[in-house]
GROMACS .gro file of C-alpha atoms in nm:
model
  254
    1MET     CA    1   0.000   0.000   0.000
    2LYS     CA    2   0.282   0.240   0.086
    3THR     CA    3   0.452   0.172  -0.251
    4PHE     CA    4   0.125   0.225  -0.441
    5SER     CA    5   0.056   0.548  -0.251
    6ALA     CA    6   0.402   0.681  -0.327
    7ILE     CA    7   0.364   0.603  -0.698
    8ALA     CA    8   0.018   0.762  -0.709
    9LEU     CA    9   0.147   1.072  -0.530
   10ALA     CA   10   0.439   1.106  -0.772
   11MET     CA   11   0.208   1.070  -1.074
   12THR     CA   12  -0.031   1.331  -0.931
   13MET     CA   13   0.251   1.580  -0.871
   14ALA     CA   14   0.393   1.527  -1.219
   15PHE     CA   15   0.052   1.581  -1.378
   16ALA     CA   16  -0.002   1.898  -1.173
   17ALA     CA   17   0.340   2.033  -1.272
   18GLN     CA   18   0.269   1.963  -1.639
   19ALA     CA   19  -0.068   2.139  -1.613
   20CYS     CA   20   0.093   2.443  -1.452
   21THR     CA   21   0.369   2.476  -1.709
   22SER     CA   22   0.137   2.429  -2.006
   23ALA     CA   23  -0.126   2.683  -1.894
   24PRO     CA   24  -0.094   3.013  -2.087
   25PRO     CA   25  -0.036   3.338  -1.897
   26ALA     CA   26  -0.354   3.531  -1.822
   27ALA     CA   27  -0.272   3.807  -2.070
   28GLU     CA   28  -0.207   3.558  -2.351
   29ALA     CA   29  -0.532   3.382  -2.269
   30GLN     CA   30  -0.715   3.713  -2.293
   31VAL     CA   31  -0.572   3.781  -2.638
   32ALA     CA   32  -0.655   3.428  -2.752
   33GLN     CA   33  -1.015   3.474  -2.637
   34THR     CA   34  -1.072   3.805  -2.818
   35GLN     CA   35  -1.445   3.858  -2.849
   36PRO     CA   36  -1.639   3.920  -3.171
   37THR     CA   37  -1.673   4.277  -3.292
   38PRO     CA   38  -1.898   4.454  -3.040
   39LYS     CA   39  -2.158   4.721  -3.090
   40ILE     CA   40  -1.998   5.035  -2.945
   41VAL     CA   41  -2.206   5.349  -2.896
   42ILE     CA   42  -2.015   5.654  -2.771
   43TYR     CA   43  -2.205   5.942  -2.614
   44HIS     CA   44  -1.973   6.235  -2.669
   45ALA     CA   45  -1.932   6.606  -2.600
   46GLU     CA   46  -1.690   6.807  -2.810
   47GLY     CA   47  -1.353   6.870  -2.647
   48ARG     CA   48  -1.416   6.621  -2.367
   49ARG     CA   49  -1.245   6.297  -2.268
   50SER     CA   50  -1.481   6.100  -2.491
   51GLU     CA   51  -1.237   6.188  -2.771
   52ARG     CA   52  -1.009   5.920  -2.626
   53VAL     CA   53  -1.258   5.644  -2.703
   54VAL     CA   54  -1.313   5.768  -3.057
   55TRP     CA   55  -0.937   5.786  -3.112
   56LEU     CA   56  -0.882   5.433  -2.978
   57CYS     CA   57  -1.152   5.290  -3.205
   58GLU     CA   58  -0.992   5.469  -3.501
   59GLU     CA   59  -0.651   5.324  -3.411
   60LEU     CA   60  -0.793   4.972  -3.383
   61GLY     CA   61  -1.025   4.998  -3.683
   62LEU     CA   62  -1.327   4.913  -3.468
   63PRO     CA   63  -1.670   5.032  -3.587
   64TYR     CA   64  -1.863   5.257  -3.351
   65GLU     CA   65  -2.160   5.491  -3.340
   66LEU     CA   66  -2.091   5.844  -3.217
   67LYS     CA   67  -2.374   6.046  -3.062
   68PHE     CA   68  -2.344   6.418  -2.993
   69ARG     CA   69  -2.505   6.747  -3.090
   70ARG     CA   70  -2.263   6.933  -3.309
   71GLY     CA   71  -2.179   7.273  -3.163
   72ASP     CA   72  -2.408   7.219  -2.863
   73VAL     CA   73  -2.220   7.085  -2.561
   74ALA     CA   74  -2.513   7.144  -2.325
   75GLY     CA   75  -2.742   6.954  -2.560
   76SER     CA   76  -2.493   6.668  -2.581
   77PHE     CA   77  -2.497   6.639  -2.203
   78GLU     CA   78  -2.878   6.638  -2.204
   79ASP     CA   79  -2.862   6.333  -2.431
   80ILE     CA   80  -2.611   6.169  -2.198
   81PHE     CA   81  -2.835   6.236  -1.898
   82ALA     CA   82  -3.123   6.066  -2.079
   83VAL     CA   83  -2.932   5.737  -2.105
   84ASN     CA   84  -2.716   5.768  -1.794
   85PRO     CA   85  -2.901   5.979  -1.534
   86GLY     CA   86  -2.687   5.850  -1.251
   87MET     CA   87  -2.361   5.985  -1.394
   88ARG     CA   88  -2.384   6.251  -1.665
   89VAL     CA   89  -2.031   6.227  -1.802
   90ALA     CA   90  -1.860   6.214  -2.140
   91PRO     CA   91  -1.769   5.951  -2.229
   92THR     CA   92  -2.072   5.741  -2.158
   93VAL     CA   93  -2.033   5.428  -2.367
   94PHE     CA   94  -2.250   5.128  -2.440
   95TYR     CA   95  -2.040   4.821  -2.519
   96ASN     CA   96  -2.315   4.592  -2.644
   97ASP     CA   97  -2.553   4.611  -2.346
   98GLU     CA   98  -2.291   4.720  -2.090
   99LEU     CA   99  -2.296   5.082  -1.973
  100LEU     CA  100  -1.940   5.207  -1.922
  101VAL     CA  101  -1.796   5.531  -1.782
  102GLU     CA  102  -1.441   5.651  -1.703
  103SER     CA  103  -1.234   5.686  -2.019
  104GLY     CA  104  -0.935   5.489  -1.889
  105ALA     CA  105  -1.153   5.196  -1.788
  106ILE     CA  106  -1.335   5.206  -2.122
  107LEU     CA  107  -1.007   5.195  -2.311
  108GLU     CA  108  -0.891   4.896  -2.107
  109VAL     CA  109  -1.217   4.706  -2.165
  110ILE     CA  110  -1.195   4.756  -2.541
  111LEU     CA  111  -0.825   4.670  -2.553
  112ASP     CA  112  -0.866   4.358  -2.338
  113ARG     CA  113  -1.155   4.228  -2.545
  114ASN     CA  114  -1.083   4.350  -2.896
  115GLY     CA  115  -0.728   4.483  -2.909
  116ASN     CA  116  -0.557   4.159  -3.013
  117GLY     CA  117  -0.250   4.274  -2.822
  118ARG     CA  118  -0.233   4.611  -2.997
  119LEU     CA  119  -0.149   4.937  -2.816
  120VAL     CA  120  -0.050   4.749  -2.499
  121PRO     CA  121   0.302   4.612  -2.440
  122PRO     CA  122   0.338   4.243  -2.349
  123VAL     CA  123   0.273   4.190  -1.979
  124ASN     CA  124   0.621   4.054  -1.912
  125SER     CA  125   0.801   4.329  -2.104
  126ALA     CA  126   0.989   4.618  -1.946
  127ASP     CA  127   0.747   4.859  -2.116
  128TYR     CA  128   0.433   4.720  -1.956
  129GLY     CA  129   0.489   4.891  -1.621
  130LEU     CA  130   0.555   5.223  -1.795
  131HIS     CA  131   0.240   5.187  -2.001
  132LEU     CA  132   0.024   5.105  -1.701
  133LYS     CA  133   0.179   5.383  -1.492
  134PHE     CA  134   0.090   5.654  -1.741
  135MET     CA  135  -0.251   5.504  -1.818
  136HIS     CA  136  -0.336   5.595  -1.458
  137PHE     CA  137  -0.103   5.893  -1.404
  138ALA     CA  138  -0.290   6.080  -1.680
  139GLU     CA  139  -0.604   6.122  -1.469
  140GLY     CA  140  -0.497   6.022  -1.120
  141THR     CA  141  -0.220   6.283  -1.097
  142LEU     CA  142  -0.170   6.504  -1.402
  143ALA     CA  143  -0.530   6.595  -1.488
  144SER     CA  144  -0.634   6.643  -1.127
  145ASP     CA  145  -0.332   6.864  -1.052
  146VAL     CA  146  -0.346   7.088  -1.358
  147ILE     CA  147  -0.723   7.136  -1.324
  148ALA     CA  148  -0.677   7.222  -0.956
  149ASP     CA  149  -0.408   7.476  -1.051
  150TYR     CA  150  -0.644   7.631  -1.304
  151ARG     CA  151  -0.932   7.656  -1.059
  152VAL     CA  152  -0.717   7.809  -0.787
  153ALA     CA  153  -0.585   8.072  -1.029
  154ARG     CA  154  -0.934   8.151  -1.158
  155ALA     CA  155  -1.060   8.191  -0.802
  156THR     CA  156  -0.786   8.443  -0.720
  157ASP     CA  157  -0.641   8.679  -0.982
  158GLY     CA  158  -0.692   8.470  -1.297
  159LYS     CA  159  -0.322   8.489  -1.382
  160ALA     CA  160  -0.110   8.202  -1.506
  161PRO     CA  161   0.128   8.064  -1.240
  162ARG     CA  162   0.479   8.157  -1.351
  163GLY     CA  163   0.673   8.187  -1.026
  164GLU     CA  164   0.997   8.013  -0.940
  165LYS     CA  165   0.817   7.757  -0.726
  166GLU     CA  166   0.642   7.489  -0.930
  167THR     CA  167   0.274   7.422  -0.875
  168ASP     CA  168   0.151   7.064  -0.838
  169GLY     CA  169   0.041   7.061  -1.200
  170GLN     CA  170   0.374   7.194  -1.321
  171ARG     CA  171   0.555   6.934  -1.112
  172ALA     CA  172   0.347   6.662  -1.276
  173MET     CA  173   0.431   6.807  -1.617
  174ARG     CA  174   0.800   6.798  -1.522
  175PHE     CA  175   0.765   6.431  -1.431
  176ALA     CA  176   0.622   6.361  -1.777
  177GLU     CA  177   0.897   6.568  -1.942
  178ASP     CA  178   1.168   6.376  -1.757
  179HIS     CA  179   1.016   6.045  -1.867
  180LEU     CA  180   1.035   6.151  -2.231
  181ALA     CA  181   1.408   6.215  -2.187
  182LYS     CA  182   1.446   5.836  -2.157
  183TYR     CA  183   1.167   5.697  -2.375
  184PRO     CA  184   1.004   5.809  -2.702
  185TRP     CA  185   0.651   5.732  -2.580
  186PHE     CA  186   0.473   5.720  -2.247
  187GLY     CA  187   0.428   5.347  -2.291
  188GLY     CA  188   0.801   5.302  -2.349
  189SER     CA  189   0.947   5.211  -2.687
  190GLU     CA  190   0.622   5.225  -2.888
  191PHE     CA  191   0.300   5.424  -2.905
  192THR     CA  192   0.038   5.276  -2.671
  193ALA     CA  193  -0.298   5.366  -2.522
  194ALA     CA  194  -0.106   5.548  -2.247
  195ASP     CA  195  -0.024   5.816  -2.503
  196ILE     CA  196  -0.394   5.847  -2.585
  197MET     CA  197  -0.464   5.900  -2.216
  198MET     CA  198  -0.191   6.162  -2.173
  199VAL     CA  199  -0.297   6.393  -2.456
  200PHE     CA  200  -0.597   6.544  -2.277
  201PRO     CA  201  -0.428   6.667  -1.954
  202ILE     CA  202  -0.113   6.783  -2.133
  203SER     CA  203  -0.314   6.977  -2.391
  204TYR     CA  204  -0.525   7.126  -2.113
  205ALA     CA  205  -0.220   7.238  -1.914
  206ILE     CA  206  -0.068   7.412  -2.218
  207ARG     CA  207  -0.390   7.556  -2.360
  208MET     CA  208  -0.510   7.701  -2.029
  209ASN     CA  209  -0.164   7.849  -1.952
  210VAL     CA  210  -0.123   7.637  -1.641
  211ALA     CA  211   0.218   7.532  -1.774
  212ASP     CA  212   0.468   7.720  -1.991
  213PRO     CA  213   0.527   7.509  -2.306
  214ALA     CA  214   0.880   7.649  -2.343
  215LYS     CA  215   0.980   7.454  -2.032
  216TYR     CA  216   0.873   7.120  -2.178
  217PRO     CA  217   1.041   7.076  -2.519
  218ARG     CA  218   1.021   6.696  -2.511
  219ILE     CA  219   0.649   6.711  -2.446
  220ALA     CA  220   0.614   6.952  -2.740
  221ALA     CA  221   0.799   6.709  -2.968
  222TRP     CA  222   0.584   6.421  -2.843
  223GLN     CA  223   0.267   6.623  -2.910
  224GLN     CA  224   0.372   6.676  -3.270
  225LYS     CA  225   0.418   6.300  -3.314
  226VAL     CA  226   0.083   6.199  -3.168
  227GLU     CA  227  -0.109   6.472  -3.349
  228ALA     CA  228   0.045   6.359  -3.679
  229ARG     CA  229  -0.104   6.012  -3.644
  230PRO     CA  230  -0.375   5.945  -3.906
  231ALA     CA  231  -0.614   5.805  -3.644
  232PHE     CA  232  -0.579   6.121  -3.435
  233LYS     CA  233  -0.656   6.338  -3.737
  234ARG     CA  234  -0.961   6.126  -3.817
  235MET     CA  235  -1.078   6.160  -3.458
  236LEU     CA  236  -1.054   6.539  -3.475
  237ALA     CA  237  -1.248   6.553  -3.801
  238ILE     CA  238  -1.523   6.331  -3.660
  239ALA     CA  239  -1.542   6.430  -3.292
  240ARG     CA  240  -1.439   6.796  -3.308
  241PRO     CA  241  -1.539   6.910  -3.659
  242ASP     CA  242  -1.565   7.280  -3.567
  243GLY     CA  243  -1.276   7.296  -3.322
  244ARG     CA  244  -1.335   7.356  -2.954
  245VAL     CA  245  -1.689   7.456  -2.866
  246ALA     CA  246  -1.737   7.709  -2.582
  247PRO     CA  247  -1.397   7.645  -2.419
  248PRO     CA  248  -1.331   7.792  -2.074
  249PRO     CA  249  -1.109   8.103  -2.065
  250SER     CA  250  -0.734   8.056  -2.045
  251LEU     CA  251  -0.540   8.206  -1.757
  252THR     CA  252  -0.392   8.549  -1.824
  253LEU     CA  253  -0.021   8.552  -1.894
  254PRO     CA  254   0.179   8.785  -1.667
   0.00000   0.00000   0.00000
């Protein structure tokens, strides 16, 4: 009995080891199980973060339906409220029957299900951590800091912060600038969805005069590269056909 038990135990352990080594990594399994082309409906407002979802779909060649009232941001938000009264935000996206909000989360859902490994570095690569960091840094740090800087300035004298001491938003911009001294893209060696995420807060910081573009030459060069992408140009033509609609006032330069 002892001999039989030992043999059975050895066979069980060998089988378990073989099963473990032959199982694909989770990320590879996700790619292998890419879902059929979904029905994507994007509720959009011009100049808002919903542009990210349009841009991603253009990069991936995924069909989508875009809903917004051209030149009428308030009207676009009325339409969003009608389908998503609990959270009137752009983007509001229907992925088949799923209601999705938060642009970063929406991008990750689409990439995980329909990206076929595109615009995301391999999980075990050195670039993956960079990509994921800036996917979340874009909103979690940069956008929140530059928008806070803008609101503080508007609530006081309305002047652009240009003192020797960096604001939180300017410090976040410096962090992004320093990254681009080492890598060509925010996702590392290649363009990824992290670059799509970073465009909005960087453009906001420059356009609203929260940050001085002369201090961030690497960011300026990166902006030229991303804005030259055909998918970005298609997004602008589709999602912002008349330019920015009713933009907030920029801070006054000293």
